[in-house]
Amino acid sequence: MIRKLTHLLLLLVWLLAIESAQAIIDVSLQMQLGNPSGAIADTNNHDHYLILRPIEAIDYNDNLGQPNWASWDLTAEDASGAVDRQDSYTGDTNLPPSFHMVGAGDYAHSGYDRGHLCPSADRTDSTNHNDQTFLMSNMMPQTGSNNSGVWKNFEDYCRSLAINNNELLIICGPSGFDGSRINTNGYVAIPQYTWKIAVVVTNGDGTASSRITTNNRVIVIKVPNTNGVSSVWQNFITSANQIQVDTGFTFFTALSAEIAAVLRNKVDGQTNPPPVIFSFSPTMGSANTNVVIIGTNFTAATEVTFNGTHAGFTVDSDAQITTMVPTNAGSGFISVSTSSGTGISTNLFTVLNNGGTVYSGVLACWDMSTLPGGTGNYGPSPFTPTTNAANLTIVGLTRGSGVRQSGTAAAGGWGGTGFTNISAATAIASNQFATFSVMASNGYKISFLSVSRFDYKRSGTGPTNGVLQYQVGSGVFSDITNVAYSSASNGATNSPIDLSGITALQNVGANTNVTFRIVNYGGSNAGGTWYIYDVAGTTAMDLAVQGTVTQIVNPPHVAPSFSSVAFTNNTFSFLLTGTAGADYVVQATTNLNPAMWVSLATNTAPFSFTETNINIYSQRFYRSLVAP
């Protein structure tokens, strides 16, 4: 009896070993073209974390909230249709604990689809496999036109090839990140393009990669992630070389060097490679500015466009084109076309005009993950931002003089203790607040759109409430919104705070300081802590302000004038007129000898200027100038 039981146990172990080995083989089939980014299964690698599962291989980027790429094998059996689409969107609980887990609802109201990398219809052989395609780690933000149009059409075409006696090795992903995030929680980054590479291999013995030669068909598309994009995937054919330029990845590393080199240059249906744009200079300019484009395969160029607008050009060599910004062009991508296809730039060219936007995205953001904590170590004051947009001057997070730093601070947090006042007014009087400020440089103006990220942590006796305020120039502080801090010993994320409707925070002129103030109160003990905190446990931003920086080109020279001047109920106001639509700045000083002019507001003429609480000054002088 014991011998029979032993035999049964050995048989069971043998069967489990076979099943395990089969699972390993199945997983290995998903990366037959190689590992283009060198991703590894290291939980400390938040940029290139390798995930291997039966349906696909993924290089997951925790800092972007989506894969860098996904790779899989597609056969007729995989897309057999044995099971229905599950629609079982769910967060990936198998991600490392230190990673941020994107939830099924995080895309809600963002305007972007939860776009599959490995499609549901490519894994209809089993319910388990189809469920795996709905893990949020297999999603990237796609516009409706991209996801339901051209992307779906190409997916359908690939499946038609698989059904017709072929096996496809596929890799796809996002590219072209400019700092924008979906607006629900500000965590998932928005790509400007989606791309896919499919190598078509006729069915046969052995693995598909072992049957690849230089004669195999390679289909590569690069599609703008915009609404209104064409649904015809053939309009976006390019080469794997172009995707390598865009992403920095190296494709087909599992193949021989000779075969890989040929496949990277292939363009489906064409014998000559299409143009590839490596870079261009300058990156911004007004109409009629000369722009030099660097790349390859330019000799037979037939067209150059700026955001779809045709431009005159000269082919200097196979690797260089000189062109000129068209008079009616808008900011967007540059493209070069030949009879073999079209090369599209990775980055945007910014067309400057009077009030042309130079930058839109994160103006300043702070990552708290580097702060070590410890006794009395609540972070430096001021704490400079981790990153900030060009043409801005930032004064980092600064503690008010009433904020204490007693006890032991948590790692990954910036803040302090002592927020025991019963109201915002008494907290301000006690200097128990935190501030940071932003100012546009000469020749630029700034608009604030949102506080897109605000992660915090407090102890059980820390402040329960806060108020976010702003100040323009030396004006008074005004409330933006109240903030509630729930008991969150592990940290929590506030909802994004919209700033776009606050007129005073739009088109603020050069050299005008805009100060934001976080006033906290309601703590039950002087030792209670509050932090801006690294909730995700990553290098992602924990506090971020988004907006636009605009260059002021050719300002008007018409002097402004005042009318309807009035002083009523402690409020001074007047109407400023000048060149309609042009920018003017209003400044004030409390003394003319010497004058210390401070910019209070910038706006387009004509506009009404108002300043309250005038009685706090013994005297006040005003002037207006053409905005720099």
XYZ file of C-alpha atoms in Angstrom:
628
model
C 0.000 0.000 0.000
C 2.815 2.368 0.918
C 4.620 1.473 -2.319
C 1.496 2.212 -4.387
C 1.018 5.527 -2.609
C 4.659 6.399 -3.282
C 4.211 5.606 -6.980
C 1.090 7.775 -7.099
C 2.947 10.673 -5.468
C 5.843 10.314 -7.915
C 3.377 10.268 -10.809
C 1.707 13.406 -9.460
C 5.064 15.204 -9.104
C 5.976 14.161 -12.649
C 2.678 15.462 -14.039
C 3.085 18.760 -12.161
C 6.618 19.077 -13.509
C 5.323 18.567 -17.047
C 2.592 21.160 -16.475
C 5.135 23.637 -15.032
C 7.551 23.070 -17.892
C 4.709 23.578 -20.376
C 3.820 26.893 -18.673
C 7.456 28.009 -18.991
C 7.468 27.050 -22.668
C 4.191 28.936 -23.248
C 5.603 32.066 -21.591
C 8.827 31.878 -23.584
C 6.820 31.915 -26.819
C 5.656 35.441 -25.989
C 9.111 37.008 -26.407
C 10.529 35.245 -29.475
C 11.722 38.506 -31.047
C 13.795 39.393 -27.983
C 13.723 41.909 -25.144
C 14.062 45.314 -26.859
C 14.612 47.339 -23.670
C 16.526 44.875 -21.490
C 13.655 44.743 -18.968
C 14.280 42.582 -15.901
C 12.090 41.108 -13.152
C 13.635 43.368 -10.498
C 11.091 44.909 -8.116
C 13.412 47.902 -7.675
C 13.281 48.697 -11.387
C 10.231 50.956 -11.723
C 11.033 51.923 -15.328
C 11.540 48.493 -16.927
C 9.935 45.752 -14.839
C 9.606 42.494 -16.788
C 6.302 40.621 -16.459
C 6.022 37.136 -17.959
C 2.622 35.479 -18.161
C 1.101 32.868 -20.494
C -0.598 35.409 -22.767
C 2.250 37.930 -23.181
C 5.528 39.434 -21.977
C 5.446 43.039 -20.726
C 8.020 45.710 -19.914
C 5.995 47.614 -17.308
C 6.778 51.251 -16.462
C 5.475 52.122 -13.005
C 6.353 55.795 -13.512
C 4.155 55.974 -16.630
C 1.387 53.726 -15.259
C 1.468 51.458 -18.333
C 3.743 49.119 -20.309
C 6.666 50.352 -22.376
C 5.831 47.418 -24.628
C 3.984 44.100 -24.742
C 5.052 41.094 -26.830
C 3.061 37.987 -27.763
C 2.632 35.107 -30.201
C -0.595 34.884 -32.230
C -1.940 31.718 -33.854
C -5.349 30.645 -35.163
C -5.807 28.604 -31.986
C -5.217 31.668 -29.777
C -8.023 33.551 -31.571
C -10.298 30.503 -31.883
C -13.339 32.235 -30.411
C -13.952 29.440 -27.921
C -14.875 31.990 -25.208
C -16.537 35.400 -25.246
C -14.938 38.720 -24.372
C -14.912 38.920 -20.552
C -14.723 42.726 -19.998
C -13.229 41.924 -16.571
C -11.123 45.084 -16.146
C -9.178 44.876 -12.895
C -6.005 46.166 -11.233
C -2.973 43.898 -11.426
C -2.469 42.670 -7.866
C 0.665 40.782 -8.925
C 2.648 43.995 -9.374
C 5.341 44.559 -6.732
C 3.963 46.096 -3.519
C 6.033 49.257 -4.042
C 4.374 49.871 -7.440
C 1.253 52.001 -7.918
C -1.604 49.730 -8.991
C -3.705 51.424 -11.674
C -7.350 50.597 -10.973
C -10.128 49.671 -13.363
C -11.823 53.030 -12.807
C -8.754 55.261 -13.022
C -9.494 56.170 -16.647
C -13.059 57.282 -15.855
C -13.986 60.712 -17.284
C -10.443 61.175 -18.641
C -11.521 61.168 -22.287
C -9.232 58.201 -23.007
C -10.052 54.526 -23.585
C -8.500 51.707 -21.604
C -6.623 50.503 -24.677
C -5.432 46.884 -24.744
C -1.884 46.110 -25.833
C -2.462 42.366 -26.212
C -6.071 42.402 -27.510
C -8.917 40.467 -25.967
C -9.726 38.925 -29.366
C -6.157 37.542 -29.617
C -6.832 35.398 -26.534
C -10.253 33.769 -26.925
C -8.945 30.216 -26.432
C -9.782 30.176 -22.696
C -11.574 32.284 -20.107
C -8.407 32.559 -18.026
C -6.375 33.863 -20.960
C -9.074 36.360 -21.932
C -9.330 37.585 -18.336
C -5.581 38.264 -18.325
C -5.945 40.702 -21.230
C -8.181 42.856 -19.004
C -5.544 43.416 -16.325
C -4.856 47.161 -16.151
C -1.129 46.467 -16.562
C -2.061 45.543 -20.176
C -3.632 48.977 -20.848
C -2.497 52.313 -22.263
C -4.536 55.519 -22.779
C -5.902 55.704 -26.330
C -8.278 58.167 -27.916
C -11.525 56.699 -29.159
C -10.518 57.248 -32.799
C -7.198 55.476 -32.277
C -8.490 52.552 -30.215
C -11.809 51.793 -31.915
C -10.695 52.794 -35.390
C -7.245 52.281 -36.860
C -5.933 50.177 -33.929
C -8.897 47.769 -34.043
C -8.691 47.502 -37.823
C -5.042 46.497 -37.669
C -5.767 43.985 -34.894
C -8.483 42.439 -37.088
C -6.075 42.271 -40.028
C -3.418 40.504 -37.942
C -5.956 37.902 -36.816
C -7.011 37.327 -40.423
C -3.379 36.539 -41.256
C -3.146 34.117 -38.322
C -6.274 32.293 -39.402
C -4.793 31.962 -42.917
C -1.995 29.490 -42.033
C 0.331 31.998 -40.355
C 1.826 32.621 -36.940
C 2.447 36.261 -35.967
C 5.058 37.565 -33.564
C 3.786 40.933 -32.321
C 5.177 43.711 -30.156
C 3.486 47.043 -29.518
C 3.461 49.991 -27.149
C 3.118 53.754 -26.575
C 5.625 56.516 -27.368
C 6.099 60.279 -27.310
C 5.393 61.298 -23.708
C 5.286 65.040 -23.015
C 4.415 64.966 -19.300
C 0.631 64.996 -19.742
C -1.414 62.636 -17.537
C -5.005 61.446 -17.654
C -7.018 63.868 -15.593
C -8.691 61.432 -13.202
C -5.750 60.965 -10.877
C -2.790 62.415 -12.734
C -0.881 59.113 -12.577
C -1.176 57.456 -16.009
C 0.873 59.252 -18.693
C -0.639 60.046 -22.093
C 1.343 58.892 -25.163
C 1.339 60.954 -28.323
C 1.640 57.820 -30.480
C 0.839 54.139 -30.447
C 2.961 51.693 -32.458
C 2.883 48.010 -33.401
C 5.286 45.615 -35.107
C 4.064 42.300 -36.550
C 6.339 39.682 -38.120
C 4.368 37.199 -40.252
C 5.674 33.612 -40.243
C 4.170 30.725 -42.241
C 3.066 27.810 -40.047
C 5.580 24.971 -39.748
C 7.729 22.952 -37.390
C 9.599 24.415 -34.441
C 9.169 27.894 -32.999
C 8.159 30.780 -35.218
C 11.454 32.581 -34.564
C 13.386 29.572 -35.878
C 11.543 29.896 -39.212
C 12.224 33.611 -39.742
C 14.397 34.652 -42.708
C 15.081 37.949 -44.444
C 12.083 37.201 -46.683
C 9.485 37.375 -43.919
C 6.849 40.078 -44.032
C 7.208 42.812 -41.376
C 4.318 45.247 -40.811
C 4.991 48.333 -38.669
C 2.570 51.173 -37.937
C 2.989 54.398 -35.940
C -0.316 56.155 -35.260
C -0.917 59.597 -33.696
C -2.945 59.172 -30.497
C -5.443 61.875 -31.419
C -9.142 62.023 -32.074
C -10.098 62.199 -35.733
C -7.126 60.094 -36.832
C -7.711 58.043 -40.006
C -9.033 54.503 -39.487
C -6.978 53.139 -42.412
C -3.927 51.469 -40.877
C -2.078 51.449 -44.220
C -1.793 55.243 -43.908
C 0.623 54.838 -40.992
C 3.073 52.223 -42.248
C 6.675 52.836 -41.273
C 9.760 50.817 -40.305
C 10.971 49.311 -37.044
C 13.937 51.675 -37.392
C 11.560 54.635 -36.941
C 10.140 53.125 -33.756
C 13.695 52.552 -32.493
C 14.434 56.257 -33.030
C 11.270 57.183 -31.139
C 11.699 54.843 -28.179
C 15.397 54.046 -27.854
C 14.565 50.311 -27.990
C 16.387 47.750 -30.168
C 14.129 45.246 -31.915
C 14.720 41.667 -33.096
C 17.607 41.050 -30.681
C 16.735 37.335 -30.514
C 17.417 36.940 -34.232
C 20.756 36.846 -36.005
C 22.334 40.253 -36.615
C 22.007 39.835 -40.404
C 18.304 38.993 -40.318
C 17.546 41.644 -37.699
C 19.187 44.403 -39.757
C 17.057 43.544 -42.795
C 13.803 43.309 -40.829
C 14.351 46.661 -39.094
C 14.497 48.450 -42.460
C 11.503 46.733 -44.040
C 8.430 48.755 -44.949
C 5.411 46.657 -45.785
C 4.588 46.598 -49.503
C 7.571 48.715 -50.514
C 11.043 47.843 -51.678
C 12.681 51.136 -50.636
C 12.764 52.231 -46.974
C 10.724 55.292 -46.009
C 12.226 58.447 -44.519
C 13.086 58.515 -40.826
C 13.288 61.795 -38.859
C 15.930 61.801 -36.124
C 15.691 65.458 -35.043
C 15.084 69.038 -36.196
C 16.425 72.455 -35.264
C 15.230 74.882 -34.023
C 12.348 73.275 -32.136
C 10.179 76.406 -32.267
C 9.821 79.475 -34.442
C 7.418 81.827 -36.157
C 6.273 81.688 -39.794
C 9.128 81.745 -42.356
C 11.686 80.433 -39.850
C 14.236 78.095 -41.465
C 14.231 74.588 -39.953
C 16.852 71.896 -40.597
C 15.582 68.297 -40.433
C 18.090 65.500 -39.794
C 17.321 61.873 -40.639
C 17.734 59.352 -43.429
C 16.191 58.295 -46.765
C 15.374 61.913 -47.697
C 16.701 61.861 -51.302
C 13.343 61.271 -52.981
C 11.300 63.514 -50.637
C 8.069 64.737 -52.215
C 6.496 66.602 -49.306
C 7.269 68.234 -45.950
C 4.483 69.296 -43.604
C 4.138 71.119 -40.267
C 1.093 69.767 -38.445
C -0.318 68.767 -41.843
C 0.392 72.106 -43.560
C 2.566 71.882 -46.683
C 5.954 73.599 -46.519
C 8.579 74.517 -49.082
C 11.832 72.572 -48.716
C 15.227 71.747 -50.194
C 16.811 68.280 -50.034
C 20.384 68.983 -48.950
C 21.362 65.314 -48.837
C 19.913 61.918 -48.055
C 20.315 62.822 -44.379
C 19.230 66.503 -44.312
C 16.378 68.729 -45.456
C 16.097 72.501 -45.044
C 12.531 73.774 -44.863
C 10.586 76.858 -43.773
C 7.633 77.182 -41.370
C 4.493 77.868 -43.458
C 2.589 81.070 -42.722
C -0.637 79.261 -41.749
C 0.874 76.347 -39.830
C -0.012 75.386 -36.269
C 2.122 73.657 -33.663
C 2.428 69.930 -34.260
C 4.547 67.176 -35.758
C 6.825 67.518 -38.790
C 6.550 64.894 -41.512
C 8.661 64.028 -44.542
C 7.121 61.925 -47.319
C 8.569 59.918 -50.212
C 6.991 57.351 -52.528
C 8.067 54.750 -49.935
C 6.149 56.264 -47.031
C 6.114 59.046 -44.484
C 8.446 59.726 -41.565
C 6.876 61.569 -38.631
C 8.884 63.443 -36.014
C 8.926 62.185 -32.449
C 8.645 65.689 -30.948
C 6.362 68.636 -31.634
C 7.467 71.764 -33.462
C 6.020 74.847 -31.733
C 4.844 77.616 -34.047
C 5.227 80.983 -32.320
C 2.916 83.903 -32.854
C 1.565 86.715 -30.693
C 0.708 84.772 -27.559
C 1.825 81.383 -28.959
C 1.989 78.592 -26.383
C 5.534 77.337 -25.905
C 4.784 74.671 -23.302
C 1.726 72.935 -21.871
C 2.038 70.387 -19.090
C 3.628 70.127 -15.673
C 4.946 73.515 -14.555
C 6.519 72.244 -11.337
C 6.421 68.932 -9.500
C 7.971 67.401 -6.412
C 8.991 63.791 -5.826
C 9.294 63.027 -2.107
C 10.801 59.536 -2.478
C 14.359 60.791 -1.912
C 13.646 62.319 1.509
C 15.124 60.029 4.190
C 13.126 61.216 7.218
C 14.572 60.761 10.696
C 14.815 62.853 13.835
C 13.703 66.400 13.065
C 14.282 65.830 9.342
C 11.047 66.929 7.682
C 12.724 67.945 4.435
C 14.616 71.087 3.359
C 12.933 74.489 3.314
C 12.770 75.683 0.622
C 12.605 72.318 -1.169
C 13.260 72.875 -4.879
C 10.993 71.053 -7.357
C 12.194 67.793 -8.854
C 11.423 69.158 -12.321
C 9.982 72.372 -13.693
C 9.182 73.864 -17.078
C 11.605 76.168 -18.840
C 11.306 79.982 -18.661
C 10.062 79.888 -15.050
C 11.539 80.839 -11.699
C 10.374 78.580 -8.859
C 10.684 79.110 -5.112
C 10.268 75.627 -3.686
C 8.186 74.326 -0.811
C 8.821 76.533 2.203
C 7.641 76.041 5.783
C 6.081 78.954 7.602
C 7.976 79.995 10.725
C 5.277 78.498 12.963
C 5.585 74.980 11.576
C 7.538 72.775 13.973
C 9.878 69.882 13.238
C 9.765 67.902 16.465
C 10.019 64.143 16.726
C 10.964 61.653 14.024
C 9.856 62.381 10.460
C 8.651 59.679 8.069
C 10.764 58.772 5.064
C 9.295 59.996 1.793
C 7.545 62.961 3.374
C 7.949 66.751 3.478
C 6.097 68.643 6.182
C 6.125 69.243 9.913
C 4.177 69.253 13.176
C 2.166 71.615 15.362
C -0.928 72.251 13.231
C -3.248 72.618 16.238
C -5.044 75.860 15.412
C -8.833 75.670 15.289
C -9.222 77.646 12.042
C -7.349 78.712 8.925
C -7.300 82.315 10.123
C -5.546 81.446 13.389
C -3.153 79.107 11.568
C -2.173 81.974 9.251
C -1.680 84.267 12.228
C 0.618 81.592 13.704
C 2.528 81.188 10.399
C 1.565 77.510 10.279
C 1.433 76.948 6.534
C 3.552 75.889 3.559
C 4.149 77.943 0.399
C 5.702 77.709 -3.049
C 5.766 80.248 -5.875
C 6.079 80.396 -9.663
C 7.111 83.322 -11.874
C 7.421 83.617 -15.665
C 10.667 84.958 -17.132
C 10.986 88.047 -19.350
C 9.095 87.589 -22.602
C 6.718 84.941 -21.234
C 3.429 84.658 -19.410
C 1.915 81.789 -17.485
C -1.516 80.245 -16.934
C -2.310 77.748 -14.171
C -4.677 74.904 -15.085
C -4.695 72.503 -12.130
C -3.003 71.033 -9.112
C -3.010 67.646 -10.792
C -1.335 65.717 -7.967
C -1.547 66.263 -4.217
C -0.492 63.250 -2.122
C -0.454 63.592 1.656
C -0.078 61.702 4.918
C -0.992 62.665 8.477
C -0.839 61.010 11.850
C -3.928 60.362 13.956
C -3.394 63.634 15.835
C -2.319 65.637 12.782
C -4.397 68.356 11.046
C -7.779 67.293 9.713
C -8.393 70.279 7.428
C -6.597 72.619 5.093
C -7.137 75.517 2.716
C -5.308 76.032 -0.586
C -4.812 79.733 -1.397
C -3.106 81.875 -4.039
C -1.537 85.327 -4.186
C -0.637 87.279 -7.345
C 2.234 89.700 -6.855
C 1.891 91.440 -3.496
C -1.893 91.185 -3.501
C -3.979 89.491 -0.845
C -4.253 85.715 -0.545
C -7.493 84.283 -1.925
C -8.993 80.860 -1.240
C -8.981 78.237 -3.988
C -10.608 75.337 -2.145
C -10.878 73.590 1.203
C -9.019 70.317 1.671
C -9.982 67.500 4.051
C -7.295 65.174 5.351
C -8.867 61.864 6.300
C -6.983 59.732 8.797
C -4.404 58.296 6.426
C -1.425 56.813 8.210
C -0.360 55.137 4.946
C -0.962 58.233 2.860
C -3.722 59.212 0.443
C -4.278 61.202 -2.761
C -6.480 64.294 -3.013
C -8.573 64.767 -6.115
C -7.100 67.108 -8.767
C -7.890 70.774 -8.111
C -9.055 72.829 -11.104
C -7.442 76.273 -11.440
C -8.530 77.064 -14.998
C -11.615 79.015 -13.878
C -9.667 81.454 -11.690
C -9.190 84.521 -13.895
C -6.356 85.960 -11.811
C -4.281 82.810 -12.449
C -4.540 83.038 -16.241
C -2.077 84.933 -18.456
C 0.013 86.181 -15.549
C 2.768 88.343 -16.980
C 6.531 88.126 -16.698
C 8.225 88.821 -13.359
C 4.945 88.517 -11.470
C 5.252 86.107 -8.590
C 2.310 83.739 -7.989
C 2.426 82.198 -4.520
C 0.404 79.158 -3.455
C -0.204 78.598 0.250
C -1.358 75.428 2.024
C -2.846 76.318 5.410
C -3.455 73.349 7.752
C -5.387 73.259 11.035
C -7.455 71.031 13.307
C -4.713 68.817 14.775
C -5.401 67.434 18.260
C -1.780 67.297 19.443
C 1.269 69.513 18.850
C 3.248 66.412 17.904
C 0.766 65.418 15.186
C 2.427 65.222 11.762
C 1.434 66.282 8.234
C 3.355 65.648 5.023
C 3.205 65.972 1.289
C 3.966 62.296 0.916
C 5.293 59.611 -1.446
C 2.073 57.569 -1.410
C 2.963 55.389 -4.401
C 6.438 54.565 -3.092
C 7.931 55.482 -6.471
C 9.772 58.328 -8.161
C 6.480 59.567 -9.619
C 5.405 63.104 -8.735
C 3.651 63.614 -5.386
C 2.745 67.303 -5.796
C 2.329 68.776 -9.269
C 0.958 71.959 -10.836
C -0.005 71.983 -14.508
C -0.444 74.903 -16.872
C 0.917 76.672 -19.927
C 3.889 78.934 -20.606
C 3.393 81.339 -23.483
C 5.922 83.467 -25.334
C 4.942 87.063 -25.975
C 6.090 87.938 -29.473
C 6.108 91.465 -30.891
C 4.267 93.247 -28.053
C 2.371 96.397 -29.012
C 3.798 99.878 -28.495
C 0.559 101.720 -27.818
C 0.627 103.234 -24.331
C -2.238 102.166 -22.057
C -4.737 104.562 -20.548
C -6.998 104.490 -17.463
C -10.693 105.334 -17.249
C -13.599 104.725 -14.867
C -11.239 105.159 -11.893
C -13.066 104.502 -8.618
C -12.388 103.940 -4.915
C -15.343 102.370 -3.119
C -15.653 100.232 -0.003
C -11.912 99.813 0.454
C -11.579 98.722 -3.218
C -9.704 100.563 -5.982
C -10.593 99.881 -9.626
C -10.168 101.228 -13.152
C -10.621 100.225 -16.784
C -7.403 99.835 -18.774
C -7.519 100.343 -22.545
C -4.837 100.013 -25.211
C -4.282 97.850 -28.270
C -7.190 95.378 -28.254
C -6.032 91.836 -27.570
C -2.525 92.907 -26.503
C -1.045 92.251 -23.080
C -0.493 94.951 -20.453
C 0.812 94.687 -16.916
C -0.473 96.695 -13.937
C 2.107 97.578 -11.275
C 1.987 99.326 -7.916
C 4.346 100.884 -5.368
C 3.923 102.424 -1.929
C 6.636 105.027 -2.507
C 7.883 107.036 -5.458
C 11.265 107.913 -3.955
C 12.566 105.420 -4.705
C 9.815 103.565 -6.585
C 9.615 99.797 -5.946
C 7.181 98.729 -8.642
C 5.527 95.329 -8.104
C 3.526 93.644 -10.882
C -0.013 92.866 -9.729
C -1.795 91.591 -12.846
C -1.367 91.050 -16.561
C -4.224 90.797 -19.033
C -5.270 91.601 -22.576
C -6.701 95.049 -23.223
C -9.264 96.230 -22.538
C -9.720 94.845 -19.020
C -10.906 95.919 -15.593
C -8.420 95.999 -12.730
C -9.540 95.700 -9.110
C -7.578 95.628 -5.859
C -9.203 95.176 -2.460
C -8.008 95.996 1.070
C -6.432 99.255 -0.087
C -6.648 100.730 3.424
C -3.744 98.543 4.555
C -1.429 100.960 2.674
C -0.711 104.511 3.813
C -0.411 105.454 0.126
C -0.488 103.543 -3.155
C 0.661 104.460 -6.712
C -0.277 102.581 -9.882
C 1.029 102.424 -13.417
C 0.577 100.204 -16.494
C 3.065 99.111 -19.132
C 3.140 97.016 -22.272
C 3.767 93.477 -21.026
C 7.320 92.273 -21.755
